[in-house]
Short mmCIF file of C-alpha atoms in Angstrom, two decimals:
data_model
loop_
_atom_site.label_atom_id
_atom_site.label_comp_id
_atom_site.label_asym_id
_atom_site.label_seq_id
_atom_site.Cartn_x
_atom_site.Cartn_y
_atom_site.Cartn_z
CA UNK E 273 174.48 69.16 193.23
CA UNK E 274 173.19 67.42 190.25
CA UNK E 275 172.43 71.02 188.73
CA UNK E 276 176.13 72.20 188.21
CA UNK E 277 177.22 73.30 184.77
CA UNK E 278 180.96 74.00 183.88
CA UNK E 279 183.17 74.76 181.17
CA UNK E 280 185.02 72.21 179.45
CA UNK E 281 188.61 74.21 180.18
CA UNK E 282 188.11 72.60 183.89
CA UNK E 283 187.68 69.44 182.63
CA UNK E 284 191.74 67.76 183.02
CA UNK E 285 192.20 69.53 186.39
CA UNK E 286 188.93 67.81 188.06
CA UNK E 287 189.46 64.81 186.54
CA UNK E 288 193.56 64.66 187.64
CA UNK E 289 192.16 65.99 190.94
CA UNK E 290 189.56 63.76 191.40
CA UNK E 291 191.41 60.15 189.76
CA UNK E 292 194.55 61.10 191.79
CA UNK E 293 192.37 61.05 195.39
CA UNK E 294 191.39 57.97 194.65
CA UNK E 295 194.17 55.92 193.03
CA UNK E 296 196.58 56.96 196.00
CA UNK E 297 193.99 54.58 198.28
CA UNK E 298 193.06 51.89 195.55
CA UNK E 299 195.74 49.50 194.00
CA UNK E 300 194.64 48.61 190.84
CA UNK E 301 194.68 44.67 189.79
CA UNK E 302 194.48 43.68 186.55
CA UNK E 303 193.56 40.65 184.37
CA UNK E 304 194.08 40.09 180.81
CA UNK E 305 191.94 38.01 178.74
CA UNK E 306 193.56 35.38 176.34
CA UNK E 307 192.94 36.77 172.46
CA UNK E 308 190.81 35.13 170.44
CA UNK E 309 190.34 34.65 166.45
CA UNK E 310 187.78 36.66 164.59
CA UNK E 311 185.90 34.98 162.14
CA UNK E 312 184.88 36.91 158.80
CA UNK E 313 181.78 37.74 159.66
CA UNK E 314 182.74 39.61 162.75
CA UNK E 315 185.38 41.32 160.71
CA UNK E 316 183.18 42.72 158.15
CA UNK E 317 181.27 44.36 161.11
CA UNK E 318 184.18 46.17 163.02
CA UNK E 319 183.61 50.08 161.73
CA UNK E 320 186.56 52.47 162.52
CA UNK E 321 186.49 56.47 163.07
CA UNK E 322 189.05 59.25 163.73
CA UNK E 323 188.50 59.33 167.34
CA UNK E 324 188.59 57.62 170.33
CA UNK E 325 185.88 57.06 172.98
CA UNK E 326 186.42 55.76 176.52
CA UNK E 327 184.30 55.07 179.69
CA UNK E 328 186.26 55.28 183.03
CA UNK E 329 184.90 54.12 186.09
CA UNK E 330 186.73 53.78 189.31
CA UNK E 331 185.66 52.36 192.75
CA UNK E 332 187.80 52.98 196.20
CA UNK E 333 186.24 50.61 198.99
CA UNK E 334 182.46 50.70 197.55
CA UNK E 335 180.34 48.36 195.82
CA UNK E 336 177.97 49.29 192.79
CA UNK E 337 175.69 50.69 194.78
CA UNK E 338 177.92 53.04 196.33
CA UNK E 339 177.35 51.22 199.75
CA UNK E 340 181.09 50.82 201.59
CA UNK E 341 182.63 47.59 201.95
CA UNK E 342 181.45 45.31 205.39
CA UNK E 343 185.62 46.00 206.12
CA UNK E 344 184.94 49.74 206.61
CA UNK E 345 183.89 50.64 209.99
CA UNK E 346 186.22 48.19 212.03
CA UNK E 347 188.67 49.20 214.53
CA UNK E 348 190.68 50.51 213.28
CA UNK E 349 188.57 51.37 210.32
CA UNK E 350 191.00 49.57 207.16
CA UNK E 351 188.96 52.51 204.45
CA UNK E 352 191.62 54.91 204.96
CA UNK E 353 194.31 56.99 203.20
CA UNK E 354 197.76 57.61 204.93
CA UNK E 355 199.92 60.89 203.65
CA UNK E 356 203.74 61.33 205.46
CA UNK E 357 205.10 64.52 203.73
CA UNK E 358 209.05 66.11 203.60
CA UNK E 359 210.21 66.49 207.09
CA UNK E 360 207.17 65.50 208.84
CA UNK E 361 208.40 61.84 208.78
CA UNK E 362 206.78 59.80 211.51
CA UNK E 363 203.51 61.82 211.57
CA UNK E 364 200.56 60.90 209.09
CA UNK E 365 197.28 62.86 207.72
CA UNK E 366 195.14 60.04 208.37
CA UNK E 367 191.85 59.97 206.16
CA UNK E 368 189.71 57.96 207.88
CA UNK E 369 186.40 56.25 206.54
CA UNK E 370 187.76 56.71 203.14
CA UNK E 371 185.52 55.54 200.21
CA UNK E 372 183.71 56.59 196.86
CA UNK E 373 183.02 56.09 193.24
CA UNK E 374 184.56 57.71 190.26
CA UNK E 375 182.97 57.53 186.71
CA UNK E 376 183.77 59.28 183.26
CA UNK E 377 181.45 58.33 180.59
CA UNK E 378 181.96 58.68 176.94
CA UNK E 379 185.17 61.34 176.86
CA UNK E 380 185.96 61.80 173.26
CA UNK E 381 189.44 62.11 171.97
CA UNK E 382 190.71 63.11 168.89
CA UNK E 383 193.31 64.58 166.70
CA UNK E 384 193.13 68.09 166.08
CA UNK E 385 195.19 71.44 165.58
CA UNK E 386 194.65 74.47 167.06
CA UNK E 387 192.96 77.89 165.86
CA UNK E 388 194.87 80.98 164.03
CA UNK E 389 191.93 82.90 165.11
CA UNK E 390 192.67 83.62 169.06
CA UNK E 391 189.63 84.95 171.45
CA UNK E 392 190.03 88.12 173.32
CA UNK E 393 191.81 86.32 176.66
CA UNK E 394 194.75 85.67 173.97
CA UNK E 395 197.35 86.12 175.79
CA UNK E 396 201.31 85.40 174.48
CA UNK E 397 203.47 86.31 177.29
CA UNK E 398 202.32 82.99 178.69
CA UNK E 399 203.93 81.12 176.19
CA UNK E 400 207.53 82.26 177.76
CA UNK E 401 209.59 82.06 180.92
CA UNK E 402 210.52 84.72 183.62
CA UNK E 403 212.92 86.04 181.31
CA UNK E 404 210.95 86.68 178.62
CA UNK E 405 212.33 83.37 176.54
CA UNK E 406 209.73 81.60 174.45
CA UNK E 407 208.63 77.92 175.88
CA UNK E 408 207.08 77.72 172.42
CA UNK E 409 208.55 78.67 168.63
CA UNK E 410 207.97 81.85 167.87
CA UNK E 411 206.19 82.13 170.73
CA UNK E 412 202.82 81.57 169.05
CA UNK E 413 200.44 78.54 169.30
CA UNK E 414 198.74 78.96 166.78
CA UNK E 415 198.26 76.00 164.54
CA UNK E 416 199.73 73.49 166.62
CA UNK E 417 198.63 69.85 166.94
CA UNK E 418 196.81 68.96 170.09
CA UNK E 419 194.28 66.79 171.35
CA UNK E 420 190.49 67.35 171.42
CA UNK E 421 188.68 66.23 174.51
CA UNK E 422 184.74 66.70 174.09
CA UNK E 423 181.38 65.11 175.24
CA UNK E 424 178.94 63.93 173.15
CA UNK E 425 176.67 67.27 172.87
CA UNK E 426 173.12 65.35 172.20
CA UNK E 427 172.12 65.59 175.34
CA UNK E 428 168.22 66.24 176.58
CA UNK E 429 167.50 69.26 179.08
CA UNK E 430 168.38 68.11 182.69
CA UNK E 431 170.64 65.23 181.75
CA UNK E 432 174.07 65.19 184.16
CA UNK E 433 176.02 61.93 183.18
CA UNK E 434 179.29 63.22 181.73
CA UNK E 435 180.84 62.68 185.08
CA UNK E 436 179.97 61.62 188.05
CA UNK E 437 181.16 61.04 191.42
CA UNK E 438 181.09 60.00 195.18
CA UNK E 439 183.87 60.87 198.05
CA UNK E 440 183.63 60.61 201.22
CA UNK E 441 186.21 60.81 204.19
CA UNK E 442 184.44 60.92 207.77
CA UNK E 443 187.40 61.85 209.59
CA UNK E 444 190.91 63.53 209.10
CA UNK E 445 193.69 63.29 211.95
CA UNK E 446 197.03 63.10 212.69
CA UNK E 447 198.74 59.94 214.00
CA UNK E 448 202.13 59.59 215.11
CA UNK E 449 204.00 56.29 214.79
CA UNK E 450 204.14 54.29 218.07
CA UNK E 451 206.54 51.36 218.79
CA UNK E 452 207.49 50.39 215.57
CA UNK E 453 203.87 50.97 213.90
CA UNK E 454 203.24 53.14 211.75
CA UNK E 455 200.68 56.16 212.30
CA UNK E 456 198.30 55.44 209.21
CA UNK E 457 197.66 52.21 211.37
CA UNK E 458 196.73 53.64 214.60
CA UNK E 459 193.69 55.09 215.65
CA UNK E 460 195.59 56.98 218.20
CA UNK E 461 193.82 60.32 217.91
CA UNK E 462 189.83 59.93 218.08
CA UNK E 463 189.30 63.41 217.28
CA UNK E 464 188.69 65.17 213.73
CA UNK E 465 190.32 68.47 212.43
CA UNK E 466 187.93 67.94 209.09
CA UNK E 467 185.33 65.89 207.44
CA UNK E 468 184.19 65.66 203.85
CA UNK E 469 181.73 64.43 201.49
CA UNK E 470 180.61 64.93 198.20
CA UNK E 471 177.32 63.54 197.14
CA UNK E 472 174.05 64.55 195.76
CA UNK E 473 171.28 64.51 198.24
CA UNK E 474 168.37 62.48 195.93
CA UNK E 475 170.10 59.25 197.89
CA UNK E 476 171.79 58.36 201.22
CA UNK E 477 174.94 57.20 198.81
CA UNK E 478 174.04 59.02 195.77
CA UNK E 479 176.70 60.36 193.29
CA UNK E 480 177.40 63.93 192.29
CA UNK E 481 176.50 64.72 188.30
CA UNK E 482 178.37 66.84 186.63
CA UNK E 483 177.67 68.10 183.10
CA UNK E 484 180.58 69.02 180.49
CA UNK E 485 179.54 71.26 177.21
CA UNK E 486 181.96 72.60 174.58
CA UNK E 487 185.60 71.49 173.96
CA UNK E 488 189.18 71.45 175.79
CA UNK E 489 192.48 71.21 173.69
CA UNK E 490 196.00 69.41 174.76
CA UNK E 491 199.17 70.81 173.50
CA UNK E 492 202.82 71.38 173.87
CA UNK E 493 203.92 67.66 173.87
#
């Protein structure tokens, strides 16, 4: 899969998609280093910009390597993901052998304010309500501050590292809870109604690459 192109404008929903998945079956723990004095040397060095660039990297019951942890695999298998919706309560979607890898590398944001020049999708009426009200005033983006999200574009022919990512869920049931316990404990139901994984085939564990080009703009806040 590591020959997939997309448009930036499906950039936040994969990424919310994807992070979401993941963060509902990883707690995050973390540590904060004690600050330390700069000397002037190290001061004169610091350069500053009018963006900002982050790497995001997320693991769910893997190691570096993608491998899953020794835990995964027991009885019942810990790597899992309970879900107990509205009205359901008592029954669980179980996601069973639940683990993968999440990584974002180098998103650029950035101030930036939007076009007066709109493309031929321009389209106003989505800027108001069922009844015709405007969500925006007059109805008009046009101009408005946002933020930029963008990839570095330097990027050599064949080269997938804006994102990538590995899932993987080997079984998906529903448990009941029994005698006090609840269902996204049990291994009750053996069976399967759906399996999933998302890899790229160049390695047992290997990681889905995804390549972003061109820009996506936030707006409205």
């Amino acid at each position: 899969m590591s020959d997939y192109e997309t448009s930036s404008r499906y950039i936040v929903s994969w990424i919310l998609t994807l992070f979401v998945l993941f963060a509902f079956g990883h707690p995050v723990n973390g540590k904060a280093d004690s600050m330390t004095p700069m000397d002037e040397n190290e001061l004169q060095s610091i350069s500053g910009g009018d963006a900002i660039q982050l790497t995001l990297r997320l693991r769910n019951n893997v190691g570096e390597d993608n491998l899953p942890d020794t835990a995964c695999g027991g009885t019942p298998d810990p790597c899992r993901l309970g879900l107990e919706f509205v009205a359901r309560e008592g029954n669980w979607l179980v996601l069973k052998d639940f683990y993968g890898s999440l990584a974002i590398e180098d998103v650029r944001l950035e101030g930036a304010f939007l076009s007066h020049t709109g493309s031929s999708y321009r389209d106003l009426s989505r800027f108001q309500d069922a009844d015709g009200n405007c969500l925006l005033s007059p109805c008009n983006p046009d101009g408005l501050p946002a933020i930029q999200l963008d990839y570095p574009f330097a990027k050599g022919p064949g080269e997938y590292q804006d994102l990538h990512t590995f899932l993987n869920i080997g079984r998906m049931a529903v448990e009941g809870d029994d005698a006090g316990t609840p269902g996204f404990m049990l291994d009750n139901n053996p069976g399967s109604a759906l399996a999933f994984r998302m890899s790229d085939s160049a390695s047992p564990n290997g990681d889905m690459q995804m390549r972003f080009d061109g820009r996506a703009f936030l707006y409205g806040f």
